[in-house]
Amino acid sequence: MSKKRSRLGPPWLFVAPALLVYAAIVIYPSVAGVVYAFTDWTGIGDWSFVGLRNFDTLLHDDQSLGALKNTLLLTVAIVVVQNGIGLLLALGVHARIKSRMVLRAVFFAPVVVSPVMIAFLWKYVYNPAPDAGLNGLLGAVGLGSLRQDWLGDPSLALWSVAAMVVWQNAGYSMVIFLAGLEGIGKDVREAATIDGAGPVARFRYVTWPLLAPATTINVMLSTIGGLKLFDQVFAATGGGPGYATETLSTVLYKQAFVFGRYGYSTAVALVLALFVAAVSLVQIRYLRAREDNA
Amino acid sequence: MNRYRPRTFVLELLMVAAGVLFLFPVYALVTLSLKDPAQTAKSPLALPKPPTLDNYTQAWSSASLGGALLSSTLITVVSLVLLIVIGSCAAYWVARTGTRLGYGLYILFLLGIVLPFQLGMIPLYNLFSRLDLIGGYQSIILFYTGIQLPFTVFLYTGFIRALPQEYAAAALVDGASHLQAYTRIVFPLLRPITGTVLILNAVFIWNDFFTPLLYLAGSDKETVPVRIFAFVGQYVSDYGLVFAGLVLGAIPILVVFLVLQRYVIKGFASGLKG
Amino acid sequence: MTATDNGLNRAQFLRLVGGLALGAGVPGLLTACGDDDASGGGSTTLSLIGVADEKGPLDVLTKAYTDGGAGVTFKTSYAPTDQVTTSVRAQLGGGNAPDIHVLYPGAGNTMSTVDLGKAGLLADLSGQPWTASIPANLKASFSYDGKVYLFSSGLTVIGAIYNKSVFSAAGVQIPKTWPELLTACETFKKAGKVPIALGAQTQWVTQLITYALVAGYVYRDTPDFDDQMLAGKATFLNSGWKQSMELYMSLRDRGFFNDNPNGTTLEQQTAMVGTGQAAMAVQVAPLLPAFRDAATNKDDIDMFPFPNADSADQVYTWGAANVGVGVHAKSKNKDASLKFIEYLGQQENMNKWCEVVAAIPLKRDASSKVDPALQSFLPLLDAGRVAPVGSRWPNAEVQPTHFSVIQELLAKKITVDQALTKMDEAYKKQ
């Protein structure tokens, strides 16, 4: 069997160009970057090796540890809510409603706008004045008591940022779930209907298990996106108020380009990368196992 | 379940309501782009009265968006072609080689998705600088091709694994070369996932602001986001102008999405089995 | 699957891909065009990267310079502060810096005169005629180790930008002392106006009231406070900084700020004063144009020195060199770049730059048109009652720490003592 495969397998020339570009643009610079994690480089000028000092600093740095906690909270919120909403939207626009094609475009539209611009825009939406933006909208529909200081309240700011990200990316999740739904044959669901299963039971026992591959991709992509989230946070709050929305990516950025501690920032980047890799690996294992059981 | 029933109507209403809610920030974007600063100050999110197109004409002329659109298009299109060609070939090899090395390379490519790009940013810049590639299109196109390869290979590999092997195998048995089998038989079958790859990479490349600033600032090849961001100051930001530029810049990419929409969904659909 | 699900048919798709492939041939073409442009006519092309706030004056001055027959053309880029800082720093590190780039006065950030001067990345401007007009108490902001590296056209100040019609409607005169300010705020509050608009969501705005107060409550009595700090003989906690921060927070406790300053952006702050919802805002002078744009009537906007003293003749103002430009030490076009800087340093051009950004020229002559809103600052500047607070901090971490602790103070999460301790800790870092 392996003999047959190797004859039918394409020659390595197919992968060579990609490997070359990938090695030059991603692998080499990243490895070269890792070296700086063990130095005191400021980004310009000379540097010297400092051993593991940067990692030691990281372990005792309240700001970085706080950022780690924020990053995790933000990621969990984004993964759960974005995919939850994405699934509901997908179920909605998969149904036989007349506006489904228009709505698909509407829900996907935010995905194509630059994340930094989204943040500028949402600062108008999050205006804390009672008659402006989202607060004004809440007031207009009689929900005035829900008005908030969206980005200014340290206990709320992180969730406001999460909501903004969810708004932007729910359409992305929707498209993937929609793809999963289109992959489920109509006959399967019709068979279930004939068996007398109600919509809830049909979803629970037919649709949901068959959506497992879509769920895997969605959860994985939104986890990685959440852990690495930078543009929206930085443009919306810069990590504030205080340190309430500081994430690993904003700490990394500030250390490198605001404080001029490039070596230390690389150590943070390395930890972030290992962290993301570990989390995604565990997720893939678990979710793939779930797919196989389905 | 295919008939339009009262329950479907209720669902339709619910979904339209969700759509309206989703459009609120978009409404904010468009209204802000149609107002002068005094109107924006007075009532930022009310309907503009009278609406003014000044921001659009000014964004177009003072940001020289025409030239920037050309640069952006060029960079995006060439990067996409490279990504699609070398990404799909690599994925084909990874999916079909049937060796342990194939799996190893797949994992190596996946690693690229998790690495924060800041890690290699400075060394890569220095590399390009030593090769004297800064300020030209080559550096930025190479950058996007490399940085988006992992995601591209990931999407293509999943899709190809779900494809039946027989067609290509039959061609090979008939004496076709691997390249012929690939270009004539396999690549055409990749159309749906190519649509997905195209739109998702296009969105990223088109909107990226920082890399073109780093690689192209001070040249005549600046992209649309770089030109628009020139109006965001620490002290004085002309947001009317910025948002107008943003709307203009988003139109091409939205059009591409609308054209490729069904492909995107189908591409994902067929790739999920991977 | 219905027919519409196919979207593109095969022919359309191939045409699309064909179009893409065609696009691949274009870059060479365009690059060639670009090169022609640059080398045409034997003129020099200078690359210049600045922050967006410099776009206004530099657009005018680079054009005038080119049109004046200097044989120089420019390739300019402007972008938001954070991104410019990041990219220019990477370019400096990669040995690929633009000929002329944005430069901040003094020390304390990665693109500041002292930091880059120390690294040997800046060309010496010392011999140029305009350098004679740098005020003595600001020399440190322009130079490192005795050499001038920064070109800045003038000074910027912090003061209270106010809405005249709100003042006159409430019958309030311009407050000249701290007690008068408190009385004025009380009057506005009773009249249903926000006395002082504060947009602390925009992080750099958080520092302005501290600076405005510290200029008086620290530097009036201790003009060499920066030297004492650098020598390790003084701290934030045991200095006038404490009184200043307490006064800042007393304004909050008296309800003189808008609700939710931490969630309010600079744009919203500006709008509040412009539309007359608020009476004033403590801001830097370059924001005057933005406040005027936001106002129904541009003449309603004026500015006065922030009254940080119990008697009017003891008021000090925060004043410092405006953001400027420097020349890269290893620029291939160093001579041409230095000549352009000399051109910028001519009195009429300093005047032009300052007019656009509402700054006060380093040296004033009959042709200097100082913004009318800044007239009240001139006597203070001429008397040397000016302090460039925050321009000589030893590292780039003190300032962002200041932003964060102010937001935490406004949110009542920490005390003034805790805030200043954090700043002292940041100050001590390498």
PDB file of C-alpha atoms in Angstrom, chain B residues 37-42 62 70-71 74 77-78 80-81 84 121-122 125-126 128-130 132 134 136-138 141 184 187-188 190-191 194-195 198 209-210 213-222 226-227 229-237 239 259-260 262-263 266, chain C residues 1 4-10 13 16-17 19-21 23-24 26-27 30-31 34 37 47-49 52-53 55 75-81 83-84 86-88 90-91 93-96 104 156 204 207 266-267 271 275 284 286-287 289-290 293-296 322-323:
ATOM      1  CA  PRO B  37     -17.179  68.510  12.238  1.00  0.00           C
ATOM      2  CA  ALA B  38     -19.704  70.925  13.756  1.00  0.00           C
ATOM      3  CA  GLN B  39     -22.600  68.586  12.969  1.00  0.00           C
ATOM      4  CA  THR B  40     -20.647  65.620  14.296  1.00  0.00           C
ATOM      5  CA  ALA B  41     -19.981  67.489  17.535  1.00  0.00           C
ATOM      6  CA  LYS B  42     -23.599  68.472  17.998  1.00  0.00           C
ATOM      7  CA  SER B  62      -6.183  64.997  -0.340  1.00  0.00           C
ATOM      8  CA  LEU B  70      -4.051  50.978  -7.427  1.00  0.00           C
ATOM      9  CA  SER B  71      -1.276  50.058  -4.969  1.00  0.00           C
ATOM     10  CA  LEU B  74      -1.809  45.358  -6.992  1.00  0.00           C
ATOM     11  CA  VAL B  77      -4.006  40.616  -6.234  1.00  0.00           C
ATOM     12  CA  VAL B  78      -0.393  39.500  -6.634  1.00  0.00           C
ATOM     13  CA  LEU B  80      -3.442  36.263  -3.623  1.00  0.00           C
ATOM     14  CA  VAL B  81      -2.199  34.691  -6.837  1.00  0.00           C
ATOM     15  CA  ILE B  84      -3.344  30.351  -4.210  1.00  0.00           C
ATOM     16  CA  MET B 121       8.794  41.417  12.878  1.00  0.00           C
ATOM     17  CA  ILE B 122      12.138  43.118  13.514  1.00  0.00           C
ATOM     18  CA  TYR B 125      12.459  43.802   8.530  1.00  0.00           C
ATOM     19  CA  ASN B 126      16.231  43.677   8.928  1.00  0.00           C
ATOM     20  CA  PHE B 128      14.473  42.728   3.827  1.00  0.00           C
ATOM     21  CA  SER B 129      16.565  45.753   4.584  1.00  0.00           C
ATOM     22  CA  ARG B 130      19.820  43.856   3.978  1.00  0.00           C
ATOM     23  CA  ASP B 132      17.436  46.161  -0.165  1.00  0.00           C
ATOM     24  CA  ILE B 134      12.220  47.940   1.483  1.00  0.00           C
ATOM     25  CA  GLY B 136       9.241  48.218  -3.190  1.00  0.00           C
ATOM     26  CA  TYR B 137       6.262  45.985  -3.779  1.00  0.00           C
ATOM     27  CA  GLN B 138       8.347  42.806  -3.585  1.00  0.00           C
ATOM     28  CA  ILE B 141       3.988  40.868  -1.349  1.00  0.00           C
ATOM     29  CA  ARG B 184      -6.174  19.817 -15.316  1.00  0.00           C
ATOM     30  CA  PHE B 187      -7.074  22.480  -9.258  1.00  0.00           C
ATOM     31  CA  PRO B 188     -10.445  22.895 -11.017  1.00  0.00           C
ATOM     32  CA  LEU B 190     -10.582  23.252  -5.703  1.00  0.00           C
ATOM     33  CA  ARG B 191     -12.748  26.123  -6.945  1.00  0.00           C
ATOM     34  CA  THR B 194     -10.208  28.826  -3.603  1.00  0.00           C
ATOM     35  CA  GLY B 195     -13.134  31.224  -3.241  1.00  0.00           C
ATOM     36  CA  LEU B 198      -9.433  34.359  -1.803  1.00  0.00           C
ATOM     37  CA  PHE B 209      -2.336  48.934   8.017  1.00  0.00           C
ATOM     38  CA  PHE B 210       0.828  48.367   9.942  1.00  0.00           C
ATOM     39  CA  LEU B 213       3.311  51.620   6.906  1.00  0.00           C
ATOM     40  CA  LEU B 214       6.483  49.847   7.951  1.00  0.00           C
ATOM     41  CA  TYR B 215       7.535  48.734   4.466  1.00  0.00           C
ATOM     42  CA  LEU B 216       6.151  51.399   2.174  1.00  0.00           C
ATOM     43  CA  ALA B 217       5.914  54.659   4.158  1.00  0.00           C
ATOM     44  CA  GLY B 218       7.857  57.394   2.456  1.00  0.00           C
ATOM     45  CA  SER B 219       7.411  55.758  -0.945  1.00  0.00           C
ATOM     46  CA  ASP B 220       4.826  56.451  -3.626  1.00  0.00           C
ATOM     47  CA  LYS B 221       3.311  53.022  -3.156  1.00  0.00           C
ATOM     48  CA  GLU B 222       1.218  53.565  -0.034  1.00  0.00           C
ATOM     49  CA  VAL B 226      -2.090  54.088   5.208  1.00  0.00           C
ATOM     50  CA  ARG B 227      -3.478  57.088   3.363  1.00  0.00           C
ATOM     51  CA  PHE B 229      -4.792  56.826   8.719  1.00  0.00           C
ATOM     52  CA  ALA B 230      -2.766  59.920   7.899  1.00  0.00           C
ATOM     53  CA  PHE B 231      -5.805  61.849   9.127  1.00  0.00           C
ATOM     54  CA  VAL B 232      -5.825  60.320  12.596  1.00  0.00           C
ATOM     55  CA  GLY B 233      -3.791  62.702  14.724  1.00  0.00           C
ATOM     56  CA  GLN B 234      -3.092  62.771  18.405  1.00  0.00           C
ATOM     57  CA  TYR B 235      -4.609  66.238  18.627  1.00  0.00           C
ATOM     58  CA  VAL B 236      -6.830  66.667  15.624  1.00  0.00           C
ATOM     59  CA  SER B 237      -8.434  63.730  13.856  1.00  0.00           C
ATOM     60  CA  TYR B 239     -12.998  61.445  11.504  1.00  0.00           C
ATOM     61  CA  VAL B 259     -19.505  37.995  -5.975  1.00  0.00           C
ATOM     62  CA  LEU B 260     -17.772  35.130  -4.187  1.00  0.00           C
ATOM     63  CA  ARG B 262     -21.623  31.343  -2.300  1.00  0.00           C
ATOM     64  CA  TYR B 263     -18.151  30.075  -3.056  1.00  0.00           C
ATOM     65  CA  LYS B 266     -19.365  26.100  -0.265  1.00  0.00           C
TER      66      LYS B 266
ATOM     67  CA  MET C   1     -28.352  22.330  -4.698  1.00  0.00           C
ATOM     68  CA  THR C   4     -27.900  29.952  -7.957  1.00  0.00           C
ATOM     69  CA  ASP C   5     -25.713  28.111  -5.483  1.00  0.00           C
ATOM     70  CA  ASN C   6     -23.044  27.793  -8.121  1.00  0.00           C
ATOM     71  CA  GLY C   7     -22.465  31.537  -8.190  1.00  0.00           C
ATOM     72  CA  LEU C   8     -19.604  31.711 -10.616  1.00  0.00           C
ATOM     73  CA  ASN C   9     -19.588  29.326 -13.497  1.00  0.00           C
ATOM     74  CA  ARG C  10     -16.382  27.802 -14.719  1.00  0.00           C
ATOM     75  CA  PHE C  13     -13.946  31.704 -12.637  1.00  0.00           C
ATOM     76  CA  LEU C  16     -11.168  35.856 -12.795  1.00  0.00           C
ATOM     77  CA  VAL C  17      -8.060  33.779 -12.214  1.00  0.00           C
ATOM     78  CA  GLY C  19      -7.181  38.494 -14.490  1.00  0.00           C
ATOM     79  CA  LEU C  20      -5.260  37.768 -11.319  1.00  0.00           C
ATOM     80  CA  ALA C  21      -2.406  36.210 -13.253  1.00  0.00           C
ATOM     81  CA  GLY C  23      -1.995  41.383 -12.397  1.00  0.00           C
ATOM     82  CA  ALA C  24       1.166  39.500 -11.476  1.00  0.00           C
ATOM     83  CA  VAL C  26       2.170  44.616 -13.372  1.00  0.00           C
ATOM     84  CA  PRO C  27       4.527  45.256 -10.431  1.00  0.00           C
ATOM     85  CA  LEU C  30       4.829  50.187 -11.789  1.00  0.00           C
ATOM     86  CA  THR C  31       8.184  49.955 -10.061  1.00  0.00           C
ATOM     87  CA  GLY C  34       8.252  54.969  -9.710  1.00  0.00           C
ATOM     88  CA  ASP C  37       9.865  59.652 -11.039  1.00  0.00           C
ATOM     89  CA  SER C  47      11.807  60.922   2.449  1.00  0.00           C
ATOM     90  CA  LEU C  48       9.930  62.330   5.412  1.00  0.00           C
ATOM     91  CA  ILE C  49       7.770  60.460   7.916  1.00  0.00           C
ATOM     92  CA  ALA C  52      -0.530  63.097  11.453  1.00  0.00           C
ATOM     93  CA  ASP C  53      -0.468  66.296  13.515  1.00  0.00           C
ATOM     94  CA  LYS C  55       0.791  66.942   8.142  1.00  0.00           C
ATOM     95  CA  LYS C  75       8.073  61.673  -0.401  1.00  0.00           C
ATOM     96  CA  THR C  76       6.033  62.173   2.724  1.00  0.00           C
ATOM     97  CA  SER C  77       4.025  59.848   4.942  1.00  0.00           C
ATOM     98  CA  TYR C  78       1.986  60.694   7.978  1.00  0.00           C
ATOM     99  CA  ALA C  79       0.274  58.323  10.361  1.00  0.00           C
ATOM    100  CA  PRO C  80      -1.090  58.158  13.906  1.00  0.00           C
ATOM    101  CA  THR C  81       1.479  58.652  16.667  1.00  0.00           C
ATOM    102  CA  GLN C  83       2.126  53.528  14.509  1.00  0.00           C
ATOM    103  CA  VAL C  84       4.689  56.074  13.347  1.00  0.00           C
ATOM    104  CA  THR C  86       6.704  51.826  15.972  1.00  0.00           C
ATOM    105  CA  SER C  87       7.552  51.825  12.307  1.00  0.00           C
ATOM    106  CA  VAL C  88      10.214  54.549  12.380  1.00  0.00           C
ATOM    107  CA  ALA C  90      11.958  49.535  13.345  1.00  0.00           C
ATOM    108  CA  GLN C  91      13.344  51.419  10.359  1.00  0.00           C
ATOM    109  CA  GLY C  93      16.979  49.573  13.841  1.00  0.00           C
ATOM    110  CA  GLY C  94      17.051  48.122  10.327  1.00  0.00           C
ATOM    111  CA  GLY C  95      19.276  50.900   9.013  1.00  0.00           C
ATOM    112  CA  ASN C  96      16.565  52.047   6.658  1.00  0.00           C
ATOM    113  CA  TYR C 104       9.784  64.372  20.293  1.00  0.00           C
ATOM    114  CA  THR C 156       2.898  74.609  22.958  1.00  0.00           C
ATOM    115  CA  TRP C 204      -2.840  61.047  26.921  1.00  0.00           C
ATOM    116  CA  GLN C 207      -2.084  63.812  32.172  1.00  0.00           C
ATOM    117  CA  LEU C 266     -11.192  63.420  23.386  1.00  0.00           C
ATOM    118  CA  GLU C 267     -13.693  63.982  20.575  1.00  0.00           C
ATOM    119  CA  ALA C 271     -17.788  68.468  21.398  1.00  0.00           C
ATOM    120  CA  THR C 275     -21.600  72.911  21.752  1.00  0.00           C
ATOM    121  CA  VAL C 284      -3.014  71.734  24.836  1.00  0.00           C
ATOM    122  CA  PRO C 286      -2.875  72.580  19.241  1.00  0.00           C
ATOM    123  CA  LEU C 287      -6.431  71.469  19.951  1.00  0.00           C
ATOM    124  CA  PRO C 289      -8.651  74.294  15.792  1.00  0.00           C
ATOM    125  CA  ALA C 290     -10.591  71.154  16.781  1.00  0.00           C
ATOM    126  CA  ASP C 293     -14.494  73.181  14.352  1.00  0.00           C
ATOM    127  CA  ALA C 294     -16.825  71.714  16.943  1.00  0.00           C
ATOM    128  CA  ALA C 295     -18.252  75.108  17.939  1.00  0.00           C
ATOM    129  CA  THR C 296     -21.347  76.621  16.412  1.00  0.00           C
ATOM    130  CA  ASN C 322       6.068  71.272  20.076  1.00  0.00           C
ATOM    131  CA  VAL C 323       6.581  67.935  18.367  1.00  0.00           C
TER     132      VAL C 323
END
